[in-house]
Coordinates of C-alpha atoms and ligand atoms in Angstrom, one line a residue:
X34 CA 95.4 -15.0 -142.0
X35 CA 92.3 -16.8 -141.9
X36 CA 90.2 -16.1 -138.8
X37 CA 89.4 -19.4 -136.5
X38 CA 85.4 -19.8 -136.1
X39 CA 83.7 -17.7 -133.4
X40 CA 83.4 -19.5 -130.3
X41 CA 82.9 -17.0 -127.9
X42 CA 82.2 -16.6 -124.0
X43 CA 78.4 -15.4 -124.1
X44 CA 78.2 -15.3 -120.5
X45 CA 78.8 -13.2 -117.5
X46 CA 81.5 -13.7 -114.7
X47 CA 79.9 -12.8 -110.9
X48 CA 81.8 -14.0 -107.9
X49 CA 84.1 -16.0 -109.3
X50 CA 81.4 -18.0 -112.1
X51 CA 80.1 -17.8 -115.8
X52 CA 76.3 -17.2 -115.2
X53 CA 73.6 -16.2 -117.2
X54 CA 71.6 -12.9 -116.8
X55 CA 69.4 -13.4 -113.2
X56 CA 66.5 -13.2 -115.5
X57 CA 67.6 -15.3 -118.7
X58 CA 67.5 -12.7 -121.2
X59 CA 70.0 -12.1 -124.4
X60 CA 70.5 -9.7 -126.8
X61 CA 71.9 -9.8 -130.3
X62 CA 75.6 -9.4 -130.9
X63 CA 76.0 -7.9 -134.6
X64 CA 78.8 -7.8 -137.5
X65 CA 78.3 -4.8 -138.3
X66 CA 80.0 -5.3 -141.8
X67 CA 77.5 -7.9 -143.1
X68 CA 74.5 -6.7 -140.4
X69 CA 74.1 -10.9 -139.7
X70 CA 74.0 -11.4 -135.8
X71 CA 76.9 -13.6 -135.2
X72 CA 75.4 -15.0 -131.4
X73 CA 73.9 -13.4 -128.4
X74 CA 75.3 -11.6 -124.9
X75 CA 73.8 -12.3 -121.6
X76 CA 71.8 -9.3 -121.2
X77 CA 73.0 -8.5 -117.2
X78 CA 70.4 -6.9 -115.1
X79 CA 70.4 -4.4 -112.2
X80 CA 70.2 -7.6 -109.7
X81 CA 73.4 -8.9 -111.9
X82 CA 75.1 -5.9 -111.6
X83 CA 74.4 -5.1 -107.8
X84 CA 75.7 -9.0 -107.1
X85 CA 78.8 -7.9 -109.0
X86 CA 79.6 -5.2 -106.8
X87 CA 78.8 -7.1 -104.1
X88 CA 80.9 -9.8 -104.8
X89 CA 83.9 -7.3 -105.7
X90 CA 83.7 -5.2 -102.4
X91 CA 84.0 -8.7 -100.3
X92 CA 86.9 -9.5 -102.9
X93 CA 88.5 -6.4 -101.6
X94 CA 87.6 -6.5 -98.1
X95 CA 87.9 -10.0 -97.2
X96 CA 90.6 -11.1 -99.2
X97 CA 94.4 -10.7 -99.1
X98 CA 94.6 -9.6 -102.9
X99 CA 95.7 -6.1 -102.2
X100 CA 98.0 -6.7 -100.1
X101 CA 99.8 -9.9 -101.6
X102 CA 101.6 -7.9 -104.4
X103 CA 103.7 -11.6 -105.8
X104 CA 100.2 -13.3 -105.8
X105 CA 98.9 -10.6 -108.4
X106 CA 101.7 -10.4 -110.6
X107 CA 101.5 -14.6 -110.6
X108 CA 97.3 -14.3 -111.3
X109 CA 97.8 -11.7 -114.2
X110 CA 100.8 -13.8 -116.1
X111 CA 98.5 -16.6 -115.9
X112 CA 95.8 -14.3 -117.2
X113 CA 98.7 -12.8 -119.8
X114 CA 99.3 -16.5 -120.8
X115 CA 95.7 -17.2 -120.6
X116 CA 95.3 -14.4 -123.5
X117 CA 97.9 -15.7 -125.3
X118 CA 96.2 -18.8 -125.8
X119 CA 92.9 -17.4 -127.1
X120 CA 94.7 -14.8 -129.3
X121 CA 93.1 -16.1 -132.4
X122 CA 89.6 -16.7 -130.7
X123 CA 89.7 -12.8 -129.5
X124 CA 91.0 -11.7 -133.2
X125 CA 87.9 -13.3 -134.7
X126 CA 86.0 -11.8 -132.4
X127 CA 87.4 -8.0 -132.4
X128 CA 87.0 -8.5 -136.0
X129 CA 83.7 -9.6 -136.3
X130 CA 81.8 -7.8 -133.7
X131 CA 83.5 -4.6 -133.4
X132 CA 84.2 -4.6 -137.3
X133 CA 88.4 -3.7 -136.6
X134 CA 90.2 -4.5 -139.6
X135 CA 92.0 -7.9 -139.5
X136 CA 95.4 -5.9 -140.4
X137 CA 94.9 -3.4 -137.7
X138 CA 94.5 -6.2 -135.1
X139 CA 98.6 -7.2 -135.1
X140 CA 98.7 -3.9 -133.0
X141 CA 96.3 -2.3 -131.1
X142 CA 93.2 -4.1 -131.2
X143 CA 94.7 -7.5 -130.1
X144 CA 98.5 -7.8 -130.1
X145 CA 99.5 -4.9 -128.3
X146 CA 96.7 -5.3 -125.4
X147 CA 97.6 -9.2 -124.8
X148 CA 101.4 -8.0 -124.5
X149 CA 100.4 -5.4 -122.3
X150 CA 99.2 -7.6 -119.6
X151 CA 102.6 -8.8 -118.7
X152 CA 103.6 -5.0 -118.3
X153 CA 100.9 -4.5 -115.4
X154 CA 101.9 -8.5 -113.9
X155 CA 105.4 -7.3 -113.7
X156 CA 104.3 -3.3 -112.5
X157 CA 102.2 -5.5 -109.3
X158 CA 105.2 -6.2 -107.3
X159 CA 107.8 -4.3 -108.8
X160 CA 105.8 -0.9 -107.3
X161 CA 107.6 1.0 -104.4
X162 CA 104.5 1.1 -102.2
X163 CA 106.0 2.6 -99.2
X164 CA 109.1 5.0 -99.0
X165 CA 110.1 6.6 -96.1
X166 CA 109.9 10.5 -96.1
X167 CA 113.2 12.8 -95.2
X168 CA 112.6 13.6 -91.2
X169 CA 111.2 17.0 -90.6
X170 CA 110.9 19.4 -87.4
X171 CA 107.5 19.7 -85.5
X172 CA 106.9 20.5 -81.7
X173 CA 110.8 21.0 -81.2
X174 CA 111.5 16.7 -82.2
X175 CA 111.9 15.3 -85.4
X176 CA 109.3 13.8 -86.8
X177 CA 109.7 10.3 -89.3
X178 CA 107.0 9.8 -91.8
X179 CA 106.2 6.8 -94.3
X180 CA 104.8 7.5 -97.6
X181 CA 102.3 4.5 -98.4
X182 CA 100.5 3.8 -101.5
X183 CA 97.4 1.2 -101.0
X184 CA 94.7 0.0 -103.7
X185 CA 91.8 2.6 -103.5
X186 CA 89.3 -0.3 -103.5
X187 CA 86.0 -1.4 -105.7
X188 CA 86.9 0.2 -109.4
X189 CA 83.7 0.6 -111.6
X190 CA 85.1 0.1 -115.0
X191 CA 83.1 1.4 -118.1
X192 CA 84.5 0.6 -121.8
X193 CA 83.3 1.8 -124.9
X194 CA 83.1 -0.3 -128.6
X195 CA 85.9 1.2 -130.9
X196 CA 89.1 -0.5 -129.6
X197 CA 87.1 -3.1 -127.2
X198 CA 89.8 -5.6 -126.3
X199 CA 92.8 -2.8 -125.7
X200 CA 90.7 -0.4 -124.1
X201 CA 89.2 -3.8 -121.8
X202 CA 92.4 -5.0 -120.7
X203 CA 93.9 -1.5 -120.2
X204 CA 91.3 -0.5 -117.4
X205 CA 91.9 -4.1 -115.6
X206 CA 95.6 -4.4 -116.0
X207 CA 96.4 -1.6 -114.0
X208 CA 93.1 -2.1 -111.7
X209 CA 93.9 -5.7 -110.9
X210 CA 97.8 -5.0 -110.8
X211 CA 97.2 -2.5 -108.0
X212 CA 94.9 -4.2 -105.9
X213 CA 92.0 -3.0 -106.4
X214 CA 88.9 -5.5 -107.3
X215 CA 86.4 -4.3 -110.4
X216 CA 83.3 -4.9 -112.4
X217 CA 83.7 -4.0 -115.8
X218 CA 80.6 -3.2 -118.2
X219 CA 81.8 -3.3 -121.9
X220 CA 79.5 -1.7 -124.5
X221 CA 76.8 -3.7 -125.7
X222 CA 78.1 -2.9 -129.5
X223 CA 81.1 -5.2 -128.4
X224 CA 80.2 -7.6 -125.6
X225 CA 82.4 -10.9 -126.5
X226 CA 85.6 -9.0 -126.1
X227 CA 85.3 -8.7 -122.3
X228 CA 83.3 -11.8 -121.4
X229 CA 85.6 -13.9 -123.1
X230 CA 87.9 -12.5 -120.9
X231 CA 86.0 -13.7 -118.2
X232 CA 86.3 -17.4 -119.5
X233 CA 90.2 -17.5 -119.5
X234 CA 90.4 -16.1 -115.7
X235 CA 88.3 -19.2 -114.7
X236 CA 89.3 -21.2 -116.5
X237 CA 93.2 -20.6 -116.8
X238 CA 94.1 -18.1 -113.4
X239 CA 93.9 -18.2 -110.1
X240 CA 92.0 -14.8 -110.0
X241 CA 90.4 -14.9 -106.7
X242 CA 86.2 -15.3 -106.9
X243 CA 84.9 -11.4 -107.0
X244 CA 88.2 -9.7 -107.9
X245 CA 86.8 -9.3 -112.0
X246 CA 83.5 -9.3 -112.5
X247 CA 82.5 -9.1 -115.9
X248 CA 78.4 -7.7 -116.7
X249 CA 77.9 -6.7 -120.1
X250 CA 74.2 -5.7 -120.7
X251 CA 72.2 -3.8 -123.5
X252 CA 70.9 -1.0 -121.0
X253 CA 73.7 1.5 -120.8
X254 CA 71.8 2.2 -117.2
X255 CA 73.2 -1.1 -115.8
X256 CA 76.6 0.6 -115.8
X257 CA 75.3 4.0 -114.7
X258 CA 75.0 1.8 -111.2
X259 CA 78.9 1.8 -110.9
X260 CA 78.8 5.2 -110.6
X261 CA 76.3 5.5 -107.9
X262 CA 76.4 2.8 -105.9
X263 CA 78.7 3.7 -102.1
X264 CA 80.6 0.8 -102.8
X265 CA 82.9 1.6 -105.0
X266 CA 85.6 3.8 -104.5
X267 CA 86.6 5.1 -107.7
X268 CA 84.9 5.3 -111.6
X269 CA 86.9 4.9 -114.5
X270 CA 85.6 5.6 -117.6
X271 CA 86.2 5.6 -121.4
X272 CA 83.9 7.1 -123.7
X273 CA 82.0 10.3 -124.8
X274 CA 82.3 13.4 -123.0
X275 CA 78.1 13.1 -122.4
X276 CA 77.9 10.1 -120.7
X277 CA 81.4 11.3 -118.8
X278 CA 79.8 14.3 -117.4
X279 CA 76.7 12.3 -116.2
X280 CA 79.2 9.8 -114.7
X281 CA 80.7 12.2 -112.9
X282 CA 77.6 13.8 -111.9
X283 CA 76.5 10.1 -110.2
X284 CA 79.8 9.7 -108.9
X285 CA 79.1 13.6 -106.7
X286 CA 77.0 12.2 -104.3
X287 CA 79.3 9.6 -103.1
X288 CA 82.3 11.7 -104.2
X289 CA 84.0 9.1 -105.8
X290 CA 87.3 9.2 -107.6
X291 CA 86.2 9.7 -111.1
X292 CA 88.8 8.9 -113.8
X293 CA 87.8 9.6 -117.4
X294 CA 89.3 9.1 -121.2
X295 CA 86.6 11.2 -123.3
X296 CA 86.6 12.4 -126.9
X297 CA 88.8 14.1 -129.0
X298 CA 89.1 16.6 -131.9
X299 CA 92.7 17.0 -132.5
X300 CA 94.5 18.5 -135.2
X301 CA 97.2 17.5 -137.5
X302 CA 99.5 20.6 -138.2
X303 CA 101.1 20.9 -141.5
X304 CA 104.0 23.5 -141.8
X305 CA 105.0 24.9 -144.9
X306 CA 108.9 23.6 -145.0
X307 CA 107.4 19.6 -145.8
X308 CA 107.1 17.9 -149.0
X309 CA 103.5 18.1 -149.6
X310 CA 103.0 15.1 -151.6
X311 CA 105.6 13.0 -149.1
X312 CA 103.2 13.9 -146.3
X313 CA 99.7 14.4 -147.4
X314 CA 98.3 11.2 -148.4
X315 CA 99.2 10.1 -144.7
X316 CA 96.3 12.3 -143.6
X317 CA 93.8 9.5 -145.1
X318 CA 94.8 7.4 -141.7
X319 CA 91.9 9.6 -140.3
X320 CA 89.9 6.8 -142.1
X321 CA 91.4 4.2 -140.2
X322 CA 89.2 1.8 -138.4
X323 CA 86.1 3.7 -140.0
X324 CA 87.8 7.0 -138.1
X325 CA 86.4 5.6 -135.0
X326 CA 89.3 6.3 -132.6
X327 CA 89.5 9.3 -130.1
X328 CA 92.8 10.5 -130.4
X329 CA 92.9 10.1 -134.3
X330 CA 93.4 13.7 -136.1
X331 CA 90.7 14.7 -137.7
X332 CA 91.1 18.5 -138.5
X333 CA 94.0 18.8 -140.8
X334 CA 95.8 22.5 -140.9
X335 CA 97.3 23.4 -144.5
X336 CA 99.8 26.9 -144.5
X337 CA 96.8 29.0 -146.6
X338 CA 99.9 29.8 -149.5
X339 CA 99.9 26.0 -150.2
X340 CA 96.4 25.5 -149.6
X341 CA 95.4 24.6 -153.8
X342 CA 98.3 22.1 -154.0
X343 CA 97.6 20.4 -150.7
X344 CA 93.4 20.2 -151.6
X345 CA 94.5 18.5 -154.9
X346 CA 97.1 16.0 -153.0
X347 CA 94.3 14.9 -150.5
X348 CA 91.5 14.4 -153.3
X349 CA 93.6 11.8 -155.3
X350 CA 94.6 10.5 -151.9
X351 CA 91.4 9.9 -150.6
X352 CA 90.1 8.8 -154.2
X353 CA 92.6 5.9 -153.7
X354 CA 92.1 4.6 -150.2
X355 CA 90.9 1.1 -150.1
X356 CA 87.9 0.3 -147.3
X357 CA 85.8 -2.7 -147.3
X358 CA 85.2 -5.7 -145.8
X359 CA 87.6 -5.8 -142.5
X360 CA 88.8 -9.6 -143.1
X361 CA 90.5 -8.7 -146.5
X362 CA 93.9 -7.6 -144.8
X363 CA 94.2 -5.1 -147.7
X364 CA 91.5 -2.5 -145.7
X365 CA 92.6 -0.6 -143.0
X366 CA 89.2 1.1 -143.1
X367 CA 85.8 -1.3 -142.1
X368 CA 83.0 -0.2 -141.0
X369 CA 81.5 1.8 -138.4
X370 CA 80.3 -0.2 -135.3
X371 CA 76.5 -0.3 -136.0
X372 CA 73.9 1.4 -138.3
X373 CA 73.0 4.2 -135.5
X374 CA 76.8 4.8 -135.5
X375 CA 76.2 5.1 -139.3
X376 CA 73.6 7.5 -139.5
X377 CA 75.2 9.5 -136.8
X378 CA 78.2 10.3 -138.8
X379 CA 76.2 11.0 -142.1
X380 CA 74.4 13.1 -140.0
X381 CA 77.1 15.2 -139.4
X382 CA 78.5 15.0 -143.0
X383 CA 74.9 16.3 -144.1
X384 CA 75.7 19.1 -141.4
X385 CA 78.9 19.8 -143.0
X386 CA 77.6 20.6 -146.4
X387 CA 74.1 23.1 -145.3
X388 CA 77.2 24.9 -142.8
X389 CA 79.0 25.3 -146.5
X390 CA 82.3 23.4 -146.2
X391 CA 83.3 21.7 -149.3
X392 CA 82.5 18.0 -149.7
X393 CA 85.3 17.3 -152.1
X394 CA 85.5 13.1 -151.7
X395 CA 82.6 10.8 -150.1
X396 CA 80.1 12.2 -148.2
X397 CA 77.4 9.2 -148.2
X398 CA 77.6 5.5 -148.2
X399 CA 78.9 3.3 -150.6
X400 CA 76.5 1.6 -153.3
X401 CA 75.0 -2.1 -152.3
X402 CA 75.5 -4.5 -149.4
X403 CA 78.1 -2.3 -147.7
X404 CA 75.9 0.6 -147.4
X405 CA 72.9 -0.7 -146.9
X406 CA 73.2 -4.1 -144.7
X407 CA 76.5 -3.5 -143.5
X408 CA 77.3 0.4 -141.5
X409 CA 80.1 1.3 -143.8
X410 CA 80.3 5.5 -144.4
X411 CA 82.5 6.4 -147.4
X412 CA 85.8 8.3 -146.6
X413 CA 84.8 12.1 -147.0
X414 CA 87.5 14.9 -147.0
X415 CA 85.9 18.2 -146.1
X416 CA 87.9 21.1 -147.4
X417 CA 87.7 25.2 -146.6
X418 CA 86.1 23.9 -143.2
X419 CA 85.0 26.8 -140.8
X420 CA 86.9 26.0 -137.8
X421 CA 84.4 27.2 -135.9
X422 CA 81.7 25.1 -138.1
X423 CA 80.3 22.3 -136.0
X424 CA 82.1 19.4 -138.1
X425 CA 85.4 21.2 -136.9
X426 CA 84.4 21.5 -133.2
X427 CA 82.6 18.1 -132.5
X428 CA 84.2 15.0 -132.7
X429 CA 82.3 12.9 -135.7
X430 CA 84.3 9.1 -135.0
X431 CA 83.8 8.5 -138.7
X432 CA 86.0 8.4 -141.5
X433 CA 86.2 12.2 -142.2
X434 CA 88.3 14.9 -142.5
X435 CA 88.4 18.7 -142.0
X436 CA 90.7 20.3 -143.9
X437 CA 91.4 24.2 -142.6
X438 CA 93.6 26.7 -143.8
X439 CA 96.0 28.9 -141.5
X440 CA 98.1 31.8 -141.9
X441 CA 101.3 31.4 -140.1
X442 CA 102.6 29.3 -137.1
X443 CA 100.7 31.5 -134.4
X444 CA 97.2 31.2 -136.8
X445 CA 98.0 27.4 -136.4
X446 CA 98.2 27.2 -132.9
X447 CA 95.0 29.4 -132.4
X448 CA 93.0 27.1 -134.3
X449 CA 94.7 24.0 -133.2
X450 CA 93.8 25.0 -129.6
X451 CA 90.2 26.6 -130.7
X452 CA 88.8 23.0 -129.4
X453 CA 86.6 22.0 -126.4
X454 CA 89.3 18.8 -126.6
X455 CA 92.5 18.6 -126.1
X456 CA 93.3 14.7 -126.7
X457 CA 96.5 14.1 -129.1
X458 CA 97.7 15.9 -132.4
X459 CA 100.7 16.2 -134.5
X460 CA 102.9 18.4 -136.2
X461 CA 104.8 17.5 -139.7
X462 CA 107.8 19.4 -140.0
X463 CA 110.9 18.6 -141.2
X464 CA 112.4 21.3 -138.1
X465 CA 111.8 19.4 -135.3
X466 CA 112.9 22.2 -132.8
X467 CA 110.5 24.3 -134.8
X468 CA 108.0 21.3 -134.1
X469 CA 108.5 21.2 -130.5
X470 CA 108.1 24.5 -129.7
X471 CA 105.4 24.7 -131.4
X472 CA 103.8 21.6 -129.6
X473 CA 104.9 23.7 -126.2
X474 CA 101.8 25.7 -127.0
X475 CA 99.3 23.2 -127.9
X476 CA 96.9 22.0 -125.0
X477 CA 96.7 18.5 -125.6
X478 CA 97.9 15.2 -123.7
X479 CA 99.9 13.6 -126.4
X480 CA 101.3 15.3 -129.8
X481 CA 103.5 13.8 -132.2
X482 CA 106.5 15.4 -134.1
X483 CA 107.4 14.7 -137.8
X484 CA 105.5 11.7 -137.7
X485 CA 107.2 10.1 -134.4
X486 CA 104.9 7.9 -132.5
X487 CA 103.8 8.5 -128.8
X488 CA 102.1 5.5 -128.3
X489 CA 103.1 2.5 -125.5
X490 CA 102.0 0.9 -122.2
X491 CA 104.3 3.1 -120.6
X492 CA 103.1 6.6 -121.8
X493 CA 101.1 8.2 -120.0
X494 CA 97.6 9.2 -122.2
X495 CA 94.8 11.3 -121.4
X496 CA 93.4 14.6 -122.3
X497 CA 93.2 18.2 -121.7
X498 CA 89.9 20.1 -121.1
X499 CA 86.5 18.1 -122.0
X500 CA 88.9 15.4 -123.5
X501 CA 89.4 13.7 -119.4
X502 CA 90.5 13.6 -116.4
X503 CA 93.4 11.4 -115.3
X504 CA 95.5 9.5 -117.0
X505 CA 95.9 5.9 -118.8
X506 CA 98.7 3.4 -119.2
X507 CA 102.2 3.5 -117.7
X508 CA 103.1 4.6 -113.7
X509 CA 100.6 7.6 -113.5
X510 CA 98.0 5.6 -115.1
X511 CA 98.8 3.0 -112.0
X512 CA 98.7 5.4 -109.8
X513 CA 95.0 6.5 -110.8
X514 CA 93.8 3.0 -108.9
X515 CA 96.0 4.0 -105.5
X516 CA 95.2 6.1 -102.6
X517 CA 97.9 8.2 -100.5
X518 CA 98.4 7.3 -96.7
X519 CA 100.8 8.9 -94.5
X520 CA 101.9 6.8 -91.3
X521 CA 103.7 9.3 -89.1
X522 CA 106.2 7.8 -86.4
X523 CA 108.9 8.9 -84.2
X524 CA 111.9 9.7 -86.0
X525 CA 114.3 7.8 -84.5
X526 CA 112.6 4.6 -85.1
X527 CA 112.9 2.2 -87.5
X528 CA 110.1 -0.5 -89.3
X529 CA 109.9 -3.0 -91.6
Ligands
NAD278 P1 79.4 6.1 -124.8 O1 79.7 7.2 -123.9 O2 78.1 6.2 -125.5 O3 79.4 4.7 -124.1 C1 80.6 4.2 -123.5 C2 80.2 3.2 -122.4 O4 79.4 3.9 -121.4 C3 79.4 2.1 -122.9 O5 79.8 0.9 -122.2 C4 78.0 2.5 -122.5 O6 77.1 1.4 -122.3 C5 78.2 3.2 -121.2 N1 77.2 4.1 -120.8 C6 76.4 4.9 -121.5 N2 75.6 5.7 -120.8 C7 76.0 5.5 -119.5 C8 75.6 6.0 -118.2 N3 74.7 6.9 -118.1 N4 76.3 5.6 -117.1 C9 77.2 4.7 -117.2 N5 77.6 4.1 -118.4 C10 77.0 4.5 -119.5 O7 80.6 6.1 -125.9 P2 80.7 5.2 -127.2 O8 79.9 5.8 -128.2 O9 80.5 3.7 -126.8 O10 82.3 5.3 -127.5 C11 82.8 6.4 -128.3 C12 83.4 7.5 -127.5 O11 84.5 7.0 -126.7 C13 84.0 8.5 -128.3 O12 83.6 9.8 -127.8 C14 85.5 8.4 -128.1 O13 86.3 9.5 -128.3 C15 85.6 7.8 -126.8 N6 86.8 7.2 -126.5 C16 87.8 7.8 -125.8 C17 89.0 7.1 -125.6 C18 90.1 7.8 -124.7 O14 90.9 7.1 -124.2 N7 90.0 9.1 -124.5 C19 89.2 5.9 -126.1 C20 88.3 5.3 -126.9 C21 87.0 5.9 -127.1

C-alpha cells in the first residue's frame, strides 16, 4: 500500500474559513521516524483562538443547528463522505506525522474513525430527545412532566498526538451530532490530522460557519483558553492526567462540565489454567504503536509457580518482534511521537533499572538513524517489577512492559487494582466464568476476557479513578454533550 504524497490542510478553520494564524506565524510539523519536517502548521494565537470561540457561541446561539436534528445528520454524512474521499490523504498523513504504523491504520487510526462518522450522522436524528414522564401526584392534581434533552452548547475540545485522527473525529462526532458547536485544539505533535479535517467541511459539507472551528497551535496555553473562557459550556478532554487536573481546575471558576479521557496503567492478568506459550507472545502488543496508547496493558501478571517458564516465553517473544520504519506494513511498532517523547520513556526505563527491576530485552534505542534522527525506543520487557516501583505505577506510553508475579487469584486482583488508573485490562483464561468474576472486582472501565475485544463506537470507554471522568463513544458518550430539562405541565394535557 503505497502512501499518496502529503498534501495536507496547513491552515486553520474560524467562522466558517481556512485562515492563517492572526499573526502569520508557523511551526514545524515533524516525521518523527526520519526527524525531516514534512511542512508547517499555522501556529493559532490567543486572538485566533478567542475568534474561534466567538464564532462557535454565535454558531450555537444564532443558528438553528441544535435544534434541526435531519440537518445534522445530512452535514455529518456529507462530512463522513467528505472523509471518505481523503482516506488516503489522512493515511499519509497519520502515518507520517504522528508515526502510526501503515498496518495499524486499516483500524483505528484511519478506518475505524472515518466509519464512525456515519454512526454519530445516523445517532443526530435518531436520538429520543424528549419523552414524556409517567404522571405523578403533587398539591392533590396530577402533575405531567416532559423529559428533554438539549445540546449543552460551546464544547472546548482538546486532543492529544497518539491516535490523532480517531481520537479527532470521536470528540466532534458526538459534539456535532448533538448540537453542540466546538473548537477543537489538536496537539501540535499532530496538527494535519485535524486541520485537514477542516478542509473537507468547507469544502465538501454544509457545516454551518462557526459550528467546527479548528486552531491547532504550538503553545499548549492556546487551548488552556477553552477551559477558561465563560463561553463555553462544557470541556472535553483527552490526554494526561496533569494537564486534566489543571483543566479541570480552569474549568472551576466557570464550573463548566468537564469531561476527561486521561492515562492508563492497566494490567493484563494471566491465570495459571492457559497455555503459556499460546498466550504469552501476545503480550509484545504492549509494543504496538511504540506502546503509545492509553488503554494498552502494560503491567503483565504471571501465577508466581509459572513465573521461570513465562520470563523465558516473553524474552524470545520480545527478541522476535519486528519495529521499524512505520511505512513497511510488516511493523506494528514505529516510533514514538517526537524526541522529548523519546527521552521521556528512556527516562523511565533508566528509572526502572536504579529501582532494581530486571531489564531482560531492550532498554535503550536502537543503533543508527532510528535512534538517533528518528524517536524510536527499543521494545524493553521489565521482569520481577515492584509493583509498587514507579515503572509499575506511572503510565510510560512507550514500548515497555512490566512483568509482576502474583500468588493466587485474590494477589492478582490486589495488584491489578494497586493503580492510581483504572482505564482497560484483560484477563487470559481459558474459564471464562472464572474470568468474569474475576473482572467483577477489577476497577476499570473496559476489561477483556480470554482475549475477546471490547472495542466499538458503541461501547461506552472511559476510566475509573485518575484514568477520567465521563465517558466516550456510543449513547452515554452522546449524552456527555446534552443537558437535562424538565418542562412540567398539567397532566391532562397533551403537546406535540
Ligand atoms: P498532554 O496532556 O500533554 O496534551 C494533550 C493535549 O492537551 C494537547 O493538545 C496539548 O496541547 C493540550 N494541553 C497541554 N497543556 C494544556 C493546558 N494547560 N490546557 C489545555 N490544553 C493543554 O497529553 P499528550 O502527551 O499529548 O498525550 C498522551 C496522554 O494522553 C497519555 O497520558 C494518554 O494516556 C492520554 N490518552 C488518553 C486517552 C483516553 O481515551 N483515556 C486516549 C489517548 C491518549
Amino acid at each position: 500500500m503505497a502512501l499518496p504524497p502529503l498534501a495536507p490542510e496547513t491552515r486553520n478553520l474560524i467562522d466558517g474559513a481556512l485562515c492563517d494564524a492572526s499573526n502569520g506565524n508557523t511551526f514545524d510539523n515533524v516525521n518523527p521516524a526520519t526527524g525531516e519536517t514534512l511542512g508547517v502548521a499555522a501556529d493559532g494565537t490567543k486572538d485566533d483562538m478567542l475568534r474561534a470561540i466567538e464564532a462557535a457561541r454565535r454558531a450555537f446561539d444564532e443558528t438553528d443547528w441544535s435544534l434541526d436534528h435531519d440537518f445534522r445528520k445530512k452535514c455529518l454524512h456529507q462530512l463522513y463522505e467528505g472523509l471518505l474521499e481523503e482516506k488516503e490523504q489522512l493515511r499519509s498523513i497519520v502515518v507520517q506525522e504522528a508515526g502510526a504504523p501503515l498496518s495499524l491504520t486499516s483500524y483505528m487510526h484511519v478506518d475505524d474513525p472515518i466509519e464512525m462518522m456515519k454512526y454519530w450522522a445516523d445517532l443526530a436524528a435518531s436520538y429520543e430527545y424528549e419523552t414524556r414522564m409517567k404522571d405523578v401526584p403533587f398539591l392533590g392534581r396530577d402533575q405531567g412532566r416532559l423529559l428533554r434533552r438539549e445540546a449543552a452548547g460551546v464544547v472546548g475540545a482538546i486532543t492529544p498526538w497518539n491516535v490523532p485522527l480517531y481520537l479527532n473525529i470521536a470528540k466532534i462526532g458526538p459534539i456535532l451530532a448533538s448540537g453542540c458547536t466546538t473548537v477543537l485544539k489538536p496537539a501540535p505533535d499532530t496538527p494535519w490530522s485535524a486541520t485537514h479535517i477542516g478542509k473537507i467541511v468547507v469544502e465538501k459539507t454544509d457545516i454551518p460557519a462557526g459550528v467546527l472551528n479548528i486552531v491547532a497551535s504550538a503553545d499548549h496555553l492556546t487551548g488552556e483558553i477553552l477551559s477558561s473562557d465563560p463561553r463555553i459550556d462544557v470541556v472535553t478532554f483527552t490526554g494526561s492526567t496533569a494537564t486534566g487536573r489543571r483543566i479541570m481546575e480552569c474549568a472551576a471558576p466557570t464550573v463548566k462540565n468537564v469531561f476527561l479521557e486521561l492515562g492508563g496503567k492497566s494490567a493484563n492478568i494471566v491465570l495459571d489454567d492457559v497455555d503459556l506459550a499460546a498466550v504469552l507472545p501476545m503480550a509484545t502488543m504492549t509494543c504496538v504503536h511504540g506502546g503509545q496508547g492509553c488503554a494498552i496493558t502494560t503491567r503483565l501478571l504471571v501465577p508466581r509457580s509459572r513465573y521461570d517458564e513465562a520470563k523465558q516465553i516473553l524474552k524470545t517473544a520480545f527478541e522476535g518482534w519486528s519495529y521499524g520504519d512505520p511505512q513497511n506494513p510488516a511493523n506494528l511498532q514505529g516510533p514514538q511521537v517526537s524526541k522529548r517523547q523519546q527521552e521521556r520513556v528512556l527516562g523511565y526505563i533508566e528509572k526502572g533499572k536504579e529501582e532494581g527491576a530486571t531489564c531482560l530485552v531492550g532498554g535503550g534505542v536502537p543503533e543508527g538513524d532510528l535512534g538517533e534522527k528518528g524517536a524510536f525506543v527499543q521494545p524493553t520487557l521489565f521482569v520481577d517489577v515492584d509493583p509498587d516501583s514507579t515503572i509499575a505505577q506511572e503510565e510510560i506510553f512507550g514500548p515497555v512492559l512490566c512483568v509482576i508475579p502474583y500468588e493466587d487469584d485474590d494477589d492478582a486482583v490486589r495488584i491489578a487494582n494497586n493503580s492510581p488508573y483504572g482505564l482497560s485490562g484483560a484477563i487470559q483464561t481459558g474459564d471464562i466464568q472464572r474470568g468474569v468474576d474475576m473482572a467483577r472486582r477489577i476497577r476499570t472501565g473496559t476489561i477483556s476476557v480470554a482475549g475477546a475485544q471490547w472495542f466499538h463506537v458503541d461501547t461506552p470507554f472511559g476510566g475509573y479513578k485518575q484514568s477520567g471522568v465521563g465517558r466516550e463513544n456510543g449513547v452515554m458518550g452522546f449524552e456527555e454533550f446534552l443537558e437535562t430539562k424538565v418542562i412540567a405541565i398539567p397532566a391532562e394535557a397533551e403537546v406535540r
